Coordinates of C-alpha atoms in Angstrom, one line a residue:
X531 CA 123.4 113.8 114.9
X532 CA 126.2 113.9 117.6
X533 CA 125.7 114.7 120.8
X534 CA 128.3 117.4 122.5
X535 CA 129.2 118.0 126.1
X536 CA 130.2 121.6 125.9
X537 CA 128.1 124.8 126.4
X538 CA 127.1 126.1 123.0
X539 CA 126.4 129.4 122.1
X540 CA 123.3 130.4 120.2
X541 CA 122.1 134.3 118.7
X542 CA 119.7 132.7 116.2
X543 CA 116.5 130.9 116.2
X544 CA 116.6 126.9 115.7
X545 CA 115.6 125.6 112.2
X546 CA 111.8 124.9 111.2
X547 CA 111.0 121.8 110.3
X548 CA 110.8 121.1 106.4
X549 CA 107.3 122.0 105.0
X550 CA 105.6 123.6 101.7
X551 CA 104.6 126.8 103.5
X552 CA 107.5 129.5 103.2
X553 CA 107.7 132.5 105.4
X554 CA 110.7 135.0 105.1
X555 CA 113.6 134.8 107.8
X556 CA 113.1 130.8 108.8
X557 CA 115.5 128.4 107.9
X558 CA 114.2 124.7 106.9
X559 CA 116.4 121.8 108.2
X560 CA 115.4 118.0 109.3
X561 CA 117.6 119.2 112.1
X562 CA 114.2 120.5 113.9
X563 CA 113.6 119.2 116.4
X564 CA 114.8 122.5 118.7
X565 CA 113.1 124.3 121.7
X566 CA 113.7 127.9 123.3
X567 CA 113.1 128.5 127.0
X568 CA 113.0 132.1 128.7
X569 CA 113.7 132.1 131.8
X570 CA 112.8 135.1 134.2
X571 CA 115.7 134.6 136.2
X572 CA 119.1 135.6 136.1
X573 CA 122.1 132.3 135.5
X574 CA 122.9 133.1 139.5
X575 CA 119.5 132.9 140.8
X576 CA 118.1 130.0 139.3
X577 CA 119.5 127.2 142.1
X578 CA 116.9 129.3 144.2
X579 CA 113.9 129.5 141.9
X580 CA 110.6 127.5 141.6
X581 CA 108.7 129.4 139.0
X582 CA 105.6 128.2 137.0
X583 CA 106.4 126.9 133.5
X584 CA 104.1 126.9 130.6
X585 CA 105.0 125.1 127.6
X586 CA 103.6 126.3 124.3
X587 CA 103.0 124.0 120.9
X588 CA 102.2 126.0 118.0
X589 CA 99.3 125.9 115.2
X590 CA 99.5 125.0 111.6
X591 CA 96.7 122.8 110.4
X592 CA 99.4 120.1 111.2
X593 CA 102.0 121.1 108.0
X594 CA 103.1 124.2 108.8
X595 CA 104.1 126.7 111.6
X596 CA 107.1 126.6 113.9
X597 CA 108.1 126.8 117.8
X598 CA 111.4 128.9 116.2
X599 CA 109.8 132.6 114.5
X600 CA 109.2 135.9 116.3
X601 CA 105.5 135.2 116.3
X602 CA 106.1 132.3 118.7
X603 CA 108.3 133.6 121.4
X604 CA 107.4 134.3 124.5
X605 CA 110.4 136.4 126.0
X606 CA 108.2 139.4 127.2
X607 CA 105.5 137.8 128.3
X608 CA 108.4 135.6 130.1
X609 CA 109.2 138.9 132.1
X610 CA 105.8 140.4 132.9
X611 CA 104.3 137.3 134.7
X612 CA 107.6 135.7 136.1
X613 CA 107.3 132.6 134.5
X614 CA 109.8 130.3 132.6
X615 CA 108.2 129.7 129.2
X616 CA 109.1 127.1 126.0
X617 CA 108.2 126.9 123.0
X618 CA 109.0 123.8 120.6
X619 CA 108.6 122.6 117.4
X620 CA 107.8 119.4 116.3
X621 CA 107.7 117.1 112.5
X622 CA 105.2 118.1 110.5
X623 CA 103.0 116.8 106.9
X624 CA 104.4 113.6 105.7
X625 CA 107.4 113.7 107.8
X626 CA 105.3 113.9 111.1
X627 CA 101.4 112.4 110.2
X628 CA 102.3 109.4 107.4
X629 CA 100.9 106.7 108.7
X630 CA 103.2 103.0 108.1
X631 CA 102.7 101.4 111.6
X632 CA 104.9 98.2 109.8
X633 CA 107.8 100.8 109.8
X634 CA 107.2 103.0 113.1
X635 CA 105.8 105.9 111.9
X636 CA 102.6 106.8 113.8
X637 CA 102.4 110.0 114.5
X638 CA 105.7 111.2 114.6
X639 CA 105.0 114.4 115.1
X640 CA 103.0 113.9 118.7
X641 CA 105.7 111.8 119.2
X642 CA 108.2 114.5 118.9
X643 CA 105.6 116.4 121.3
X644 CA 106.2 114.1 123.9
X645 CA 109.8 113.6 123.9
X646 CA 109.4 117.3 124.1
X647 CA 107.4 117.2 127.7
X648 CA 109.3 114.5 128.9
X649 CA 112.5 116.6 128.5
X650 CA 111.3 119.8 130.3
X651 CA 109.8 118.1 133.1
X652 CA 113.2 116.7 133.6
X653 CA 115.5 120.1 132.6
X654 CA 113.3 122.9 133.5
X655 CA 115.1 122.8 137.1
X656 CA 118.0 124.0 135.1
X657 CA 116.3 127.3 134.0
X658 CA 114.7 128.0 137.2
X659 CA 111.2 126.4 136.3
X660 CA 109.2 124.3 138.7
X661 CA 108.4 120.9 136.3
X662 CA 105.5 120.9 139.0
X663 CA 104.0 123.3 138.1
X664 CA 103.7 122.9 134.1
X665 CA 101.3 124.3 131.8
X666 CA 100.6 122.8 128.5
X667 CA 99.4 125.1 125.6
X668 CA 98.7 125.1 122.5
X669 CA 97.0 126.9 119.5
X670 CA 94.4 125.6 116.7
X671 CA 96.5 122.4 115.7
X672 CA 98.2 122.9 118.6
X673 CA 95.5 122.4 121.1
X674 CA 94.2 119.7 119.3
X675 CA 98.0 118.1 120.2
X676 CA 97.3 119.3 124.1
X677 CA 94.0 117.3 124.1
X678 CA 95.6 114.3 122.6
X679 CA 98.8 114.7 124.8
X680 CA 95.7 114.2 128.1
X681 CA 94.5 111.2 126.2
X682 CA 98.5 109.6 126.9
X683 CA 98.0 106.9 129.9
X684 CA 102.2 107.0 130.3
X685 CA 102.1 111.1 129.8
X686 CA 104.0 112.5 132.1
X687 CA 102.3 115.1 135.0
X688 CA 100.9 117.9 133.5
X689 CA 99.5 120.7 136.4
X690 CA 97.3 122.8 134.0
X691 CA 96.4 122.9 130.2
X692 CA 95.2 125.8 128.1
X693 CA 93.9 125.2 124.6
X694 CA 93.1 127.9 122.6
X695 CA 90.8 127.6 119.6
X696 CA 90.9 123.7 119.8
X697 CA 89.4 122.3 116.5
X698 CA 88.8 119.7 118.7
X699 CA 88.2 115.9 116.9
X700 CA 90.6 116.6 114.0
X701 CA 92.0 112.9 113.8
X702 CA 91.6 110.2 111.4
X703 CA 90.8 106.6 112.1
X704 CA 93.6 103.5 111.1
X705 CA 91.7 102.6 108.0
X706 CA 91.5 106.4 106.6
X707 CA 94.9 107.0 106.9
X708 CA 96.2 103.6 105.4
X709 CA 94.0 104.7 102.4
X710 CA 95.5 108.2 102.6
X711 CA 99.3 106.8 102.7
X712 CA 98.5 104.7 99.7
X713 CA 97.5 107.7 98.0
X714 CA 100.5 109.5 99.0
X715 CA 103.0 107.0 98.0
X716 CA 101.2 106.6 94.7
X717 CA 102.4 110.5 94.3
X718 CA 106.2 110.0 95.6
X719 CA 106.4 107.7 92.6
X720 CA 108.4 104.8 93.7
X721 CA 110.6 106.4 96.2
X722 CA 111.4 105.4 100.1
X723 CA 109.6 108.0 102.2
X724 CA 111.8 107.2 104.9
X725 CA 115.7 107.7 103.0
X726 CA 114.4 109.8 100.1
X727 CA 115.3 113.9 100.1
X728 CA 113.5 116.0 101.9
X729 CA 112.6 117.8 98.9
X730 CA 111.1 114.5 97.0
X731 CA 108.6 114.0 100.4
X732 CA 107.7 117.7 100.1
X733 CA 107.1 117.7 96.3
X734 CA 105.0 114.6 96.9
X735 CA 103.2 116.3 99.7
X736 CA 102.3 119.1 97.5
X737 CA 100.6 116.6 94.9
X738 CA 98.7 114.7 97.5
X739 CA 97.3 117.8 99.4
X740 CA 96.1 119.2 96.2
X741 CA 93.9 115.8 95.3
X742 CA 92.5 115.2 99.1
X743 CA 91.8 119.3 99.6
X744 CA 88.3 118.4 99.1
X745 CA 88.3 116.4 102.3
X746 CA 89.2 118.5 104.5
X747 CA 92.6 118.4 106.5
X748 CA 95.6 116.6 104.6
X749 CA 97.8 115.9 107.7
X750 CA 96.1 114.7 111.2
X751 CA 96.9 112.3 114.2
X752 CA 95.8 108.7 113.7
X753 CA 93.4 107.2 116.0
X754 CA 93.4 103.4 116.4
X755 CA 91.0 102.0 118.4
X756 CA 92.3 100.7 122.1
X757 CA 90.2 97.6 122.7
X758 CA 90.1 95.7 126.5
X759 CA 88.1 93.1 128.1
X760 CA 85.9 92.6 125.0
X761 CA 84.6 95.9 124.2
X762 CA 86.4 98.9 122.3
X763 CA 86.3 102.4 124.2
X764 CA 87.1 105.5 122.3
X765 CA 87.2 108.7 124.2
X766 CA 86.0 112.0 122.7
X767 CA 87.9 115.2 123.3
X768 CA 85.6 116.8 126.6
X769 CA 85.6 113.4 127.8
X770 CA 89.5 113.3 127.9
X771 CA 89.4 117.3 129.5
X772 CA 87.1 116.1 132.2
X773 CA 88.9 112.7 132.7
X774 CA 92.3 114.5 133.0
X775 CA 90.8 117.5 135.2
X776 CA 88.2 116.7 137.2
X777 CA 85.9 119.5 138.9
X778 CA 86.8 120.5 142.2
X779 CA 84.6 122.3 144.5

């Protein structure tokens, strides 16, 4: 992709990232990764504003969902508290939660969830938002991502978090999802996951769901174990909520 230095137009929600879930009106692009920001303030104003920001990642069990559909945005609730709000998407399935740490991928998609942050703490200025004051939400898969987000030593600041219906531990250890991508490249039948069509990884993805239904999840964040001065600490998700917001009287 090309970068551009011009101001760019736009009537029409981004593209959702490619998944096997179809919902009428969204269109399905690797070209994804998109956000949308409201902004309660008029283009004048907004050298002179500070307002709160809350930033929004949607649901989706992991493989399906977008930050770009009518369901997502936040343009009148944008108005009636006078807040800037965005919402962004983020890789999903195979393309997002394949684990091959030999080639990069691990967890692609919470990757794509940070870059995320990291650009509207920088930007929201732009749109009148205070980066602050930043709230991080997210829904079902979604706050699972927020609670994993905390767990980030190098995150960047986050003021407030608000997770709603967390189905909080939904991650896989190293070992489970090595044996999971073996399985899954068993089903793309030769193919490189990484320059092979989009439609090859989604056909593969559909095999491979339908042989590990039965265990639950199909797509999840990969945990590997952070090990210092001889012992190996893993934190559970309350401990990371009360490690990243301690009570205050």
């Amino acid at each position: 992709l090309l970068p551009w230095d011009s101001t760019r137009t736009y009537i029409h929600l981004g593209h959702a990232c490619p998944q096997n879930a179809r919902q009428p009106g969204l269109v399905f692009s690797e070209d994804c990764l998109v956000l949308t920001i409201n902004s309660p303030v008029p283009v004048s104003r907004i050298p002179h504003a500070d307002y709160p920001v809350l930033m929004h990642i949607h649901g989706g069990s992991f493989q399906q969902g977008t930050g770009e559909n009518w369901y997502t945005q936040l343009g009148e609730f944008t108005l009636s508290e006078q807040i800037v709000t965005v919402t962004i998407s983020y890789r999903l399935g195979a393309f997002g939660y394949l684990y091959m740490p030999d080639l990069g991928s691990i967890n692609l998609g919470m990757q794509d969830q940070l870059l995320a942050l990291e650009w509207v703490k920088r930007y929201i200025p732009l749109w009148g938002g205070d980066p602050n004051r930043l709230c991080l939400s997210g829904q079902s898969a979604g706050a699972q991502a927020v609670v994993d987000i905390l767990a980030q030593k190098n995150r960047p600041y986050i003021h407030k978090a608000l997770i709603l219906s967390a189905p909080l531990g939904i991650r896989q250890s190293a070992s489970v999802a090595t044996k999971r991508t073996r399985l899954f490249m068993q089903q793309l039948h030769g193919q490189d996951p990484l320059t092979c069509p989009a439609d090859s990884l989604l056909a593969a993805a559909r095999r491979y769901e339908e042989k590990v239904h039965a265990m639950g999840m199909q797509w999840m964040p990969t945990v590997r174990k952070v090990r210092s001065v001889g012992k190996t600490e893993v934190l559970n998700p309350m401990d990371t909520l009360s490690r990243s917001f301690p009570a205050t009287p």
